[in-house]
Coordinates of C-alpha atoms in Angstrom, one line a residue:
Chain A
M9 CA -27.1 9.9 28.6
I10 CA -23.7 11.7 28.1
E11 CA -21.9 8.5 29.4
G12 CA -24.0 6.5 27.0
I13 CA -22.7 8.5 24.1
F14 CA -19.1 8.0 25.2
V15 CA -19.6 4.3 25.9
E16 CA -21.2 3.7 22.5
G17 CA -18.6 5.9 20.8
L18 CA -15.8 3.9 22.4
I19 CA -17.3 0.5 21.5
Y20 CA -17.9 1.6 17.9
S21 CA -14.5 3.2 17.6
I22 CA -12.9 -0.2 17.7
M23 CA -14.9 -1.0 14.6
A24 CA -14.0 2.4 13.1
L25 CA -10.3 1.7 13.7
G26 CA -10.8 -1.5 11.6
V27 CA -12.5 0.6 8.9
F28 CA -9.7 3.1 9.1
F29 CA -7.2 0.3 8.6
T30 CA -8.8 -1.0 5.4
F31 CA -10.0 2.3 3.9
R32 CA -7.3 4.6 4.8
I33 CA -4.1 2.6 5.3
L34 CA -4.6 -0.4 2.9
D35 CA -6.8 1.5 0.4
F36 CA -8.9 -1.6 0.3
P37 CA -12.6 -0.4 0.7
D38 CA -13.9 -3.4 2.6
L39 CA -17.6 -4.0 2.9
T40 CA -17.2 -7.3 4.9
V41 CA -17.7 -5.1 7.9
D42 CA -21.5 -5.2 7.6
G43 CA -21.2 -9.0 8.1
S44 CA -18.3 -9.3 10.5
F45 CA -19.7 -6.8 13.0
P46 CA -22.8 -8.9 13.7
M47 CA -20.6 -12.0 13.4
G48 CA -18.7 -10.8 16.4
A49 CA -22.0 -10.2 18.2
V50 CA -23.5 -13.6 17.5
V51 CA -20.3 -15.6 18.2
M52 CA -20.1 -13.8 21.6
A53 CA -23.8 -14.4 22.3
A54 CA -23.5 -18.1 21.3
C55 CA -20.4 -18.5 23.5
L56 CA -22.1 -16.9 26.5
H57 CA -25.1 -19.1 26.2
Q58 CA -22.9 -22.1 26.0
G59 CA -21.3 -21.0 29.3
V60 CA -17.9 -20.2 27.7
N61 CA -15.7 -17.8 29.5
P62 CA -16.4 -14.2 28.3
V63 CA -12.7 -13.6 27.5
T64 CA -12.5 -16.7 25.4
G65 CA -15.7 -15.6 23.7
L66 CA -14.1 -12.3 22.8
L67 CA -11.1 -14.1 21.4
L68 CA -13.3 -16.4 19.4
A69 CA -15.3 -13.4 18.1
F70 CA -12.0 -11.8 17.0
A71 CA -10.9 -15.0 15.3
G72 CA -14.2 -15.2 13.5
G73 CA -13.8 -11.6 12.2
V74 CA -10.2 -12.5 11.0
L75 CA -11.6 -15.5 9.1
A76 CA -14.2 -13.3 7.5
G77 CA -11.7 -10.7 6.4
V78 CA -9.3 -13.3 5.1
T79 CA -12.1 -14.8 3.1
T80 CA -12.8 -11.4 1.4
A81 CA -9.1 -10.8 0.7
E82 CA -8.6 -14.3 -0.7
I83 CA -11.7 -14.0 -3.0
H84 CA -10.1 -10.7 -4.2
N85 CA -6.6 -12.2 -4.5
R86 CA -7.3 -15.5 -6.1
L87 CA -10.2 -14.8 -8.4
K88 CA -9.1 -11.2 -9.2
V89 CA -12.5 -9.9 -8.1
P90 CA -12.7 -6.2 -7.3
H91 CA -12.5 -5.5 -3.5
L92 CA -16.0 -4.1 -3.3
L93 CA -17.6 -7.2 -4.8
A94 CA -15.4 -9.6 -2.7
G95 CA -16.6 -7.7 0.4
I96 CA -20.3 -7.8 -0.6
L97 CA -20.0 -11.6 -1.3
T98 CA -18.6 -12.3 2.1
M99 CA -21.0 -10.0 3.8
T100 CA -24.0 -11.7 2.2
M101 CA -22.7 -15.1 3.0
L102 CA -22.1 -14.1 6.6
Y103 CA -25.8 -13.3 7.0
S104 CA -26.6 -17.0 6.7
V105 CA -23.6 -18.0 8.7
N106 CA -24.5 -15.7 11.5
I107 CA -28.0 -17.2 11.7
R108 CA -26.4 -20.6 11.8
I109 CA -24.2 -19.5 14.7
L110 CA -27.3 -18.5 16.6
S111 CA -28.7 -22.0 15.9
N112 CA -31.2 -20.8 13.3
R113 CA -32.3 -17.7 15.1
A114 CA -32.1 -14.1 14.1
N115 CA -31.4 -12.7 17.6
L116 CA -30.6 -13.8 21.0
P117 CA -31.0 -11.8 24.3
L118 CA -28.1 -11.7 26.7
L119 CA -30.0 -10.6 29.8
R120 CA -29.7 -13.7 31.8
V121 CA -26.1 -14.6 31.1
E122 CA -22.9 -13.5 32.6
T123 CA -21.1 -11.1 30.3
V124 CA -17.8 -9.1 30.6
L125 CA -19.9 -6.2 31.6
T126 CA -21.9 -8.0 34.3
K127 CA -18.6 -9.1 35.7
I128 CA -17.2 -5.6 35.7
H129 CA -20.4 -4.3 37.3
A130 CA -20.4 -6.9 40.0
W131 CA -16.8 -6.0 40.8
S132 CA -17.3 -2.2 40.8
E133 CA -20.6 -2.2 42.6
G134 CA -20.5 0.2 45.5
F135 CA -17.8 2.5 44.1
I136 CA -19.4 3.8 40.9
S137 CA -22.5 3.5 38.9
A138 CA -22.7 0.7 36.3
E139 CA -22.7 3.2 33.4
W140 CA -19.5 4.8 34.7
A141 CA -17.9 1.5 35.2
S142 CA -18.6 0.6 31.6
L143 CA -17.2 3.9 30.5
I144 CA -13.9 3.3 32.3
F145 CA -13.7 -0.2 31.2
F146 CA -14.2 0.7 27.5
L147 CA -11.8 3.6 27.8
L148 CA -9.1 1.2 29.0
V149 CA -9.9 -1.3 26.2
V150 CA -9.8 1.4 23.5
I151 CA -6.6 2.9 24.8
L152 CA -5.1 -0.6 24.8
I153 CA -6.2 -1.3 21.2
K154 CA -5.2 2.2 20.0
K155 CA -1.7 2.0 21.5
G156 CA -1.3 -1.5 20.1
L157 CA -2.2 -0.3 16.7
D158 CA 0.1 2.7 17.0
L159 CA 2.9 0.3 17.8
F160 CA 1.9 -2.2 15.1
F161 CA 1.9 0.5 12.4
I162 CA 5.5 1.5 13.0
T163 CA 6.8 -2.1 12.9
D164 CA 8.3 -3.3 9.6
M165 CA 5.1 -5.1 8.8
G166 CA 2.9 -2.2 9.7
L167 CA 4.9 0.2 7.5
M168 CA 4.5 -2.3 4.7
F169 CA 0.7 -1.9 5.0
G170 CA 1.1 1.8 4.5
A171 CA 3.3 1.2 1.4
L172 CA 0.6 -1.2 0.0
G173 CA -2.1 1.5 0.3
N174 CA 0.1 4.1 -1.3
N175 CA 1.9 2.2 -4.0
E176 CA 1.4 -1.5 -4.6
Q177 CA 4.4 -1.6 -7.0
M178 CA 6.7 -0.6 -4.1
V179 CA 5.6 -3.6 -2.2
R180 CA 6.4 -6.0 -5.0
T181 CA 9.7 -4.2 -5.6
Q182 CA 10.5 -4.9 -1.9
G183 CA 10.1 -8.6 -2.5
V184 CA 6.8 -8.9 -0.6
N185 CA 3.7 -10.6 -2.0
P186 CA 0.9 -8.0 -1.8
A187 CA -1.7 -10.8 -1.7
I188 CA -0.4 -12.0 1.6
L189 CA -0.3 -8.5 3.1
K190 CA -3.9 -7.9 2.0
S191 CA -5.1 -11.1 3.7
I192 CA -3.3 -10.2 6.9
G193 CA -4.5 -6.6 6.8
V194 CA -8.1 -7.2 5.9
G195 CA -8.2 -10.1 8.4
L196 CA -6.9 -8.0 11.3
S197 CA -9.2 -5.2 10.4
N198 CA -12.3 -7.5 10.5
G199 CA -11.0 -9.0 13.7
L200 CA -11.3 -5.6 15.3
V201 CA -14.7 -5.1 13.8
A202 CA -15.9 -8.4 15.2
L203 CA -14.5 -7.5 18.6
S204 CA -16.4 -4.3 18.5
G205 CA -19.6 -6.3 17.6
A206 CA -19.0 -8.6 20.5
F207 CA -18.7 -5.7 22.9
A208 CA -21.8 -4.0 21.4
A209 CA -23.9 -7.1 21.9
Q210 CA -22.9 -7.3 25.6
Y211 CA -23.6 -3.6 26.1
Q212 CA -27.0 -3.7 24.4
G213 CA -27.9 -7.0 26.0
F214 CA -28.7 -8.8 22.8
A215 CA -27.2 -10.1 19.6
D216 CA -29.0 -9.6 16.3
V217 CA -27.9 -10.6 12.8
N218 CA -29.2 -7.3 11.5
L219 CA -26.8 -5.3 13.8
G220 CA -24.5 -4.8 10.9
Q221 CA -26.8 -3.0 8.6
G222 CA -25.0 0.2 7.5
I223 CA -22.2 -0.3 9.9
V224 CA -19.5 0.3 7.3
V225 CA -21.1 3.6 6.4
S226 CA -21.2 4.7 10.1
G227 CA -17.6 3.6 10.5
L228 CA -16.6 5.6 7.4
A229 CA -18.5 8.6 8.5
S230 CA -16.7 8.4 11.9
V231 CA -13.3 8.2 10.2
M232 CA -14.1 11.2 8.0
L233 CA -15.5 13.3 10.8
G234 CA -12.3 12.6 12.7
E235 CA -10.2 13.8 9.8
F236 CA -11.8 17.3 10.3
L237 CA -10.9 17.4 13.9
L238 CA -7.1 17.0 13.7
R239 CA -4.5 17.2 11.0
S240 CA -1.3 15.3 11.2
N241 CA 0.8 12.5 9.6
R242 CA 1.6 10.9 12.9
I243 CA 0.0 7.5 13.3
S244 CA -0.9 8.1 17.0
I245 CA -2.9 11.2 16.0
L246 CA -4.5 9.4 13.0
T247 CA -5.8 6.7 15.3
L248 CA -6.8 9.2 18.0
R249 CA -8.9 11.1 15.6
V250 CA -10.7 7.9 14.6
V251 CA -11.8 7.4 18.2
L252 CA -12.8 11.1 18.6
G253 CA -14.6 11.0 15.2
T254 CA -16.6 8.0 16.3
I255 CA -17.7 9.7 19.6
L256 CA -18.6 12.8 17.7
F257 CA -20.6 10.7 15.2
K258 CA -22.4 8.9 18.0
A259 CA -23.2 12.3 19.6
I260 CA -24.7 13.5 16.3
M261 CA -26.8 10.3 16.1
Y262 CA -28.0 10.8 19.7
L263 CA -29.0 14.3 18.9
G264 CA -30.9 13.0 15.9
R265 CA -32.6 10.3 17.8
Y266 CA -33.7 12.4 20.8
Y267 CA -34.2 15.9 19.4
G268 CA -34.8 15.0 15.8
Y269 CA -38.6 15.1 16.3
Y270 CA -38.4 18.9 16.5
I271 CA -37.8 18.8 12.8
N272 CA -40.1 15.8 12.2
M273 CA -37.2 13.3 12.1
T274 CA -37.6 9.7 13.2
P275 CA -34.9 7.2 14.1
N276 CA -35.4 5.7 10.7
D277 CA -33.8 8.8 9.2
L278 CA -30.5 8.2 11.0
K279 CA -29.0 6.2 8.1
L280 CA -29.9 9.0 5.8
I281 CA -28.1 11.4 8.1
A282 CA -25.0 9.1 8.2
G283 CA -24.9 9.0 4.5
I284 CA -25.3 12.8 4.2
L285 CA -22.5 13.3 6.7
I286 CA -20.2 11.3 4.5
I287 CA -21.2 13.3 1.4
I288 CA -20.6 16.6 3.2
S289 CA -17.2 15.3 4.4
L290 CA -16.3 14.2 0.9
A291 CA -17.3 17.6 -0.5
A292 CA -15.5 19.5 2.2
A293 CA -12.3 17.4 1.7
N294 CA -12.5 18.1 -2.1
I295 CA -12.7 21.8 -1.5
R296 CA -9.8 21.7 1.0
N297 CA -7.7 19.7 -1.5
K298 CA -8.4 22.2 -4.2
K299 CA -7.4 25.1 -2.0
E300 CA -4.2 23.4 -1.1
K301 CA -3.4 22.8 -4.8
N302 CA -3.9 26.4 -5.6
R303 CA -1.7 27.5 -2.8
S304 CA 1.3 25.4 -3.9
Chain B
M16 CA 24.1 -12.2 -14.1
I17 CA 21.1 -12.2 -16.4
R18 CA 20.6 -14.5 -19.3
L19 CA 17.7 -14.5 -21.8
E20 CA 17.5 -17.5 -24.1
K21 CA 15.3 -17.3 -27.2
V22 CA 12.8 -15.1 -25.4
Q23 CA 9.7 -14.1 -27.3
K24 CA 6.9 -12.0 -26.1
T25 CA 3.6 -11.7 -28.0
F26 CA 0.7 -9.7 -26.7
G27 CA -2.8 -10.8 -27.6
L28 CA -1.7 -14.2 -28.9
G29 CA -4.3 -15.7 -31.2
T30 CA -6.3 -12.5 -31.6
A31 CA -6.5 -10.0 -34.5
G32 CA -4.4 -7.6 -32.5
E33 CA -1.6 -10.0 -32.0
K34 CA 1.7 -8.2 -31.7
T35 CA 5.2 -9.6 -31.1
V36 CA 7.2 -7.0 -29.1
I37 CA 10.2 -9.2 -28.3
R38 CA 11.5 -11.5 -31.0
N39 CA 13.7 -14.5 -30.3
L40 CA 16.0 -12.5 -28.1
D41 CA 19.3 -13.9 -26.8
F42 CA 20.9 -11.6 -24.4
E43 CA 23.5 -11.9 -21.6
V44 CA 24.5 -9.4 -19.0
E45 CA 27.8 -9.9 -17.1
K46 CA 28.4 -9.0 -13.5
G47 CA 29.4 -5.4 -13.2
D48 CA 28.2 -4.4 -16.6
F49 CA 26.7 -1.0 -17.1
I50 CA 24.6 -1.2 -20.2
T51 CA 22.8 1.7 -21.8
V52 CA 19.7 0.7 -23.8
V53 CA 18.4 2.9 -26.7
G54 CA 15.7 2.6 -29.3
S55 CA 12.6 4.3 -30.5
N56 CA 9.2 4.0 -28.8
G57 CA 7.8 0.6 -29.2
A58 CA 11.2 -1.0 -29.7
G59 CA 10.7 -3.3 -26.7
K60 CA 12.9 -1.6 -24.1
T61 CA 10.4 -1.4 -21.4
T62 CA 9.0 -4.9 -22.3
L63 CA 12.6 -6.2 -21.9
F64 CA 12.7 -4.7 -18.4
N65 CA 9.3 -6.1 -17.5
L66 CA 10.4 -9.5 -18.6
I67 CA 13.6 -9.3 -16.5
S68 CA 11.8 -8.0 -13.4
G69 CA 8.9 -10.5 -13.8
S70 CA 6.0 -8.1 -14.1
I71 CA 5.2 -10.0 -17.3
F72 CA 6.1 -13.5 -18.5
P73 CA 7.6 -14.4 -21.9
T74 CA 5.5 -16.3 -24.4
Q75 CA 8.5 -18.5 -25.2
G76 CA 12.1 -18.9 -24.0
K77 CA 13.9 -18.9 -20.7
I78 CA 15.1 -16.2 -18.3
L79 CA 18.0 -16.8 -15.8
I80 CA 19.1 -14.6 -13.1
K81 CA 22.3 -15.4 -11.3
G82 CA 22.3 -18.8 -13.0
K83 CA 18.9 -19.7 -11.7
E84 CA 15.9 -20.0 -14.0
V85 CA 13.2 -17.5 -13.0
T86 CA 11.1 -17.5 -16.2
R87 CA 7.8 -18.0 -14.3
D88 CA 8.7 -16.5 -11.0
P89 CA 6.4 -13.6 -10.0
E90 CA 7.9 -10.2 -9.6
Y91 CA 8.0 -10.2 -5.8
K92 CA 10.1 -13.4 -5.8
R93 CA 12.8 -11.9 -8.0
A94 CA 12.7 -8.6 -6.4
K95 CA 15.5 -9.5 -3.9
A96 CA 18.0 -9.4 -6.8
I97 CA 16.5 -6.5 -8.7
G98 CA 16.2 -2.8 -8.0
R99 CA 14.0 -1.0 -10.5
I100 CA 13.4 2.7 -11.0
F101 CA 10.6 4.0 -13.2
Q102 CA 10.2 7.1 -15.2
D103 CA 7.5 8.3 -12.9
P104 CA 9.0 9.8 -9.7
L105 CA 5.8 8.8 -7.8
A106 CA 6.3 5.1 -8.6
G107 CA 9.2 4.4 -6.2
T108 CA 7.9 5.9 -3.0
A109 CA 4.8 6.0 -0.8
S110 CA 3.5 9.6 -1.0
N111 CA 1.5 9.7 2.2
M112 CA 4.3 8.4 4.4
T113 CA 7.3 10.1 5.8
L114 CA 10.8 10.0 4.4
E115 CA 12.0 7.8 7.2
D116 CA 9.1 5.4 6.9
N117 CA 9.9 5.1 3.2
M118 CA 13.5 4.5 3.9
M119 CA 12.6 1.9 6.5
I120 CA 10.4 0.1 4.1
T121 CA 13.1 -0.2 1.5
S122 CA 16.0 -0.8 3.8
N123 CA 15.7 -4.6 3.6
K124 CA 13.9 -6.8 1.2
G125 CA 11.6 -9.8 1.8
F126 CA 8.7 -10.5 4.1
K127 CA 8.5 -8.2 7.1
W128 CA 7.5 -9.3 10.6
P129 CA 5.9 -7.1 13.2
K130 CA 9.1 -5.9 14.9
I131 CA 10.2 -2.3 15.3
S132 CA 13.4 -1.5 13.5
L133 CA 12.9 2.2 13.1
T134 CA 15.0 3.1 16.1
R135 CA 17.2 6.2 16.8
T136 CA 20.3 4.6 15.4
M137 CA 18.3 3.7 12.2
R138 CA 17.1 7.3 11.9
Q139 CA 20.7 8.6 12.3
S140 CA 21.9 6.3 9.6
F141 CA 19.1 7.4 7.3
Q142 CA 20.1 11.0 8.0
E143 CA 23.7 10.1 6.9
Q144 CA 22.5 8.4 3.8
V145 CA 20.2 11.3 2.8
K146 CA 23.1 13.8 3.3
Q147 CA 24.8 12.2 0.3
L148 CA 22.1 13.6 -1.9
E149 CA 23.0 17.2 -0.9
M150 CA 19.4 18.3 -1.2
G151 CA 18.9 19.3 2.4
L152 CA 16.5 16.4 3.0
E153 CA 18.3 15.4 6.3
S154 CA 16.1 17.9 8.2
R155 CA 12.9 16.7 6.6
L156 CA 12.8 13.0 7.6
K157 CA 9.5 13.4 9.4
E158 CA 7.8 15.1 6.4
N159 CA 5.7 13.2 4.0
V160 CA 7.3 12.3 0.7
N161 CA 4.6 14.1 -1.3
T162 CA 6.0 17.4 -0.1
L163 CA 9.2 16.8 -2.1
S164 CA 9.8 17.9 -5.7
G165 CA 9.9 15.3 -8.5
G166 CA 13.7 15.6 -8.6
Q167 CA 14.1 15.1 -4.9
R168 CA 11.7 12.1 -5.0
Q169 CA 13.6 10.5 -7.8
A170 CA 16.9 11.1 -6.1
L171 CA 15.5 9.6 -2.9
T172 CA 14.2 6.6 -4.8
L173 CA 17.6 6.1 -6.3
L174 CA 19.2 6.3 -2.9
M175 CA 16.7 3.9 -1.4
T176 CA 17.1 1.4 -4.3
V177 CA 20.9 1.5 -4.2
T178 CA 21.1 1.1 -0.4
S179 CA 18.9 -2.0 -0.5
N180 CA 21.9 -3.6 -2.3
P181 CA 20.3 -5.2 -5.4
D182 CA 22.4 -7.4 -7.7
I183 CA 20.9 -5.8 -10.7
L184 CA 19.8 -2.2 -11.2
L185 CA 17.1 -1.5 -13.8
L186 CA 16.7 2.2 -14.7
D187 CA 13.8 2.8 -17.0
E188 CA 14.3 6.4 -18.3
H189 CA 14.5 7.5 -14.7
T190 CA 15.4 11.1 -15.5
A191 CA 13.0 11.6 -18.4
A192 CA 10.2 13.2 -16.3
L193 CA 12.5 15.7 -14.6
D194 CA 13.5 19.2 -15.6
P195 CA 17.0 19.4 -17.2
R196 CA 18.7 20.6 -14.0
N197 CA 17.3 17.9 -11.8
A198 CA 17.8 15.3 -14.6
E199 CA 21.6 16.1 -14.6
L200 CA 21.7 16.0 -10.8
V201 CA 20.0 12.6 -10.6
M202 CA 22.2 11.3 -13.5
A203 CA 25.4 12.4 -11.6
L204 CA 24.1 10.6 -8.5
T205 CA 23.3 7.6 -10.6
K206 CA 26.9 7.5 -11.9
R207 CA 28.4 7.9 -8.5
F208 CA 26.3 5.2 -6.8
I209 CA 26.9 2.7 -9.6
N210 CA 30.7 3.4 -9.5
E211 CA 30.8 3.2 -5.7
K212 CA 28.9 -0.1 -5.5
G213 CA 29.9 -1.6 -8.8
L214 CA 26.3 -2.4 -9.6
T215 CA 25.3 -4.4 -12.6
T216 CA 23.0 -1.9 -14.4
L217 CA 20.7 -1.6 -17.4
M218 CA 19.6 1.9 -18.2
V219 CA 17.0 2.9 -20.8
T220 CA 17.5 6.4 -22.0
H221 CA 16.4 8.7 -24.8
N222 CA 19.3 10.9 -24.3
M223 CA 22.0 9.9 -26.8
N224 CA 24.7 11.8 -25.0
H225 CA 24.0 9.8 -21.8
A226 CA 23.8 6.6 -23.7
I227 CA 27.2 7.1 -25.2
E228 CA 28.9 8.8 -22.2
F229 CA 27.8 6.2 -19.6
G230 CA 28.5 2.5 -19.2
N231 CA 30.7 -0.1 -20.8
R232 CA 28.2 -1.4 -23.3
L233 CA 25.4 0.0 -25.4
I234 CA 22.5 -1.9 -27.0
M235 CA 20.1 -0.5 -29.5
M236 CA 16.7 -2.2 -29.8
D237 CA 14.4 -2.0 -32.8
Q238 CA 11.1 -3.9 -33.3
G239 CA 11.8 -6.3 -30.5
E240 CA 15.4 -7.2 -31.5
I241 CA 18.8 -6.0 -30.4
I242 CA 20.2 -4.6 -33.6
I243 CA 23.3 -3.0 -32.3
D244 CA 25.5 -4.2 -29.4
V245 CA 28.7 -2.2 -28.7
K246 CA 31.0 -3.4 -25.9
Q247 CA 34.0 -2.3 -24.0
E248 CA 36.7 -0.7 -26.2
A249 CA 34.4 -0.2 -29.1
K250 CA 32.0 1.5 -26.8
K251 CA 34.7 3.9 -25.6
Q252 CA 35.3 4.9 -29.3
L253 CA 31.6 5.3 -30.1
T254 CA 30.2 8.6 -31.2
K255 CA 26.7 9.7 -32.0
K256 CA 27.5 10.0 -35.7
R257 CA 29.0 6.5 -35.8
L258 CA 25.9 5.1 -34.0
I259 CA 23.6 6.7 -36.6
E260 CA 25.6 5.3 -39.4
M261 CA 25.5 1.9 -37.9
F262 CA 21.7 2.1 -37.7
S263 CA 21.3 3.1 -41.3
E264 CA 23.6 0.4 -42.5
I265 CA 21.7 -2.3 -40.7
K266 CA 18.2 -1.2 -41.2
K267 CA 18.7 0.3 -44.7
R268 CA 16.5 3.1 -43.7
D269 CA 17.0 6.5 -42.3
F270 CA 16.9 7.5 -38.8
E271 CA 15.4 10.9 -39.3
N272 CA 12.0 10.4 -37.8
D273 CA 13.1 8.5 -34.7
E274 CA 12.8 10.5 -31.5
V275 CA 16.1 8.8 -30.4
L276 CA 17.5 11.9 -31.9
L277 CA 15.2 14.4 -30.3
T278 CA 17.2 14.8 -27.1
S279 CA 20.7 15.2 -28.2

């Protein structure tokens, strides 16, 4: 079970990194995530059933997420709609789109098709158990994505995203169109989210259009939990704590699912717990900020 | 460098609250000019800056920068030519990012590609630049900008703006939010940078001494018009007393309640 927590934590941390990108770096609270996560899952599932190479499937899932994110950003940019509403619009539309992608079905099992994981398992059979092979595989994937993001955020373009989240005027003063940056940023973020969804579908063995319900809340809770673990202004630490936060969040959810019955909790209460975690995090952050203000 | 032709700006056109803040303005700025802009609140000084930088568009008239019409160009398109500093020290920097990140962001204008320019040599050159401020910031390049004081932030903003080599520098009461000591410090830096680089500058100020002491030209705005324009030699001879006399002559009204006089 402990491997399970880590594997799920790692898979969902890719999504949390996307949420971190929009919420924390871009200051663009993006709710598209609830639609782009299942979109990644259903694109992947559809590809696998069509016999498409799993790696191509992952790339297509990523591209689908990018497209979803760009849609949200463009609705916001062109129609001057608040980001939250733009995200909700895309998310709602994606529900129908996702069902279309699954050829008018709400879910699709992946038990009889070859996935990235079945390939890995076939290859590692004999050395280590399937669960550990998954763990090592996802650890490598997450390290790769995290390192990539760390590098990306210190490039000229990456720094510009930070500036956008802090001070949009500064971006304009630099001669950069904030609208284009938003499209790129929200696009990339949802690409990551969809990639996470594609991995989640393969790990769970099915894709479901309802996979995304409350995903943005769990991602945000993971990001916030991580912020209590480490304090720094270095980007490598900021991304690391997103990953750690997601694993911690998954661990809390596991505890809730398996031991919650001691306090009469059912799995249906998990979303409530996720929400309460965010509220506690917000309250704690508020108290901490106040303390710091008093000190200076 | 900058030319405004019959520019008019009316807010709330066609509504009951219609208000013309810039009236039929003709205004030309030569290369290398350092113009101080004075006038009471609501005279249209900031609106003039907003029109030049493109954060708002005129209702009528034309705006040319470096001989090219930019009347309808959005702010980010004109930004390559313009460096603007606001009254709020928070407006020019990204609080939650380090000094070196901030300096990297402002070190060149225009669209940025994902390539890494923040190298060791770049950091060294930032260190050299920051030394010019004589605020001890050279050891704090890895700290977030929100740990700096208002004066330090504004000095840093000034440095970053000047080193991005704009053709035109717009200073919108950039020392007004600072305490007197820091204000003088930032003002002294402003003067030094402008002289060193020969920057074409417009500076809004409520400090009459600064307005008279600095620059080669002074304009006074009132109700959306330039009512006084003193250039070159005449500017050198100008005193505060003379300026107040000129205002009374033109407007046939007294100056007493205008806060232009408050900071003397």
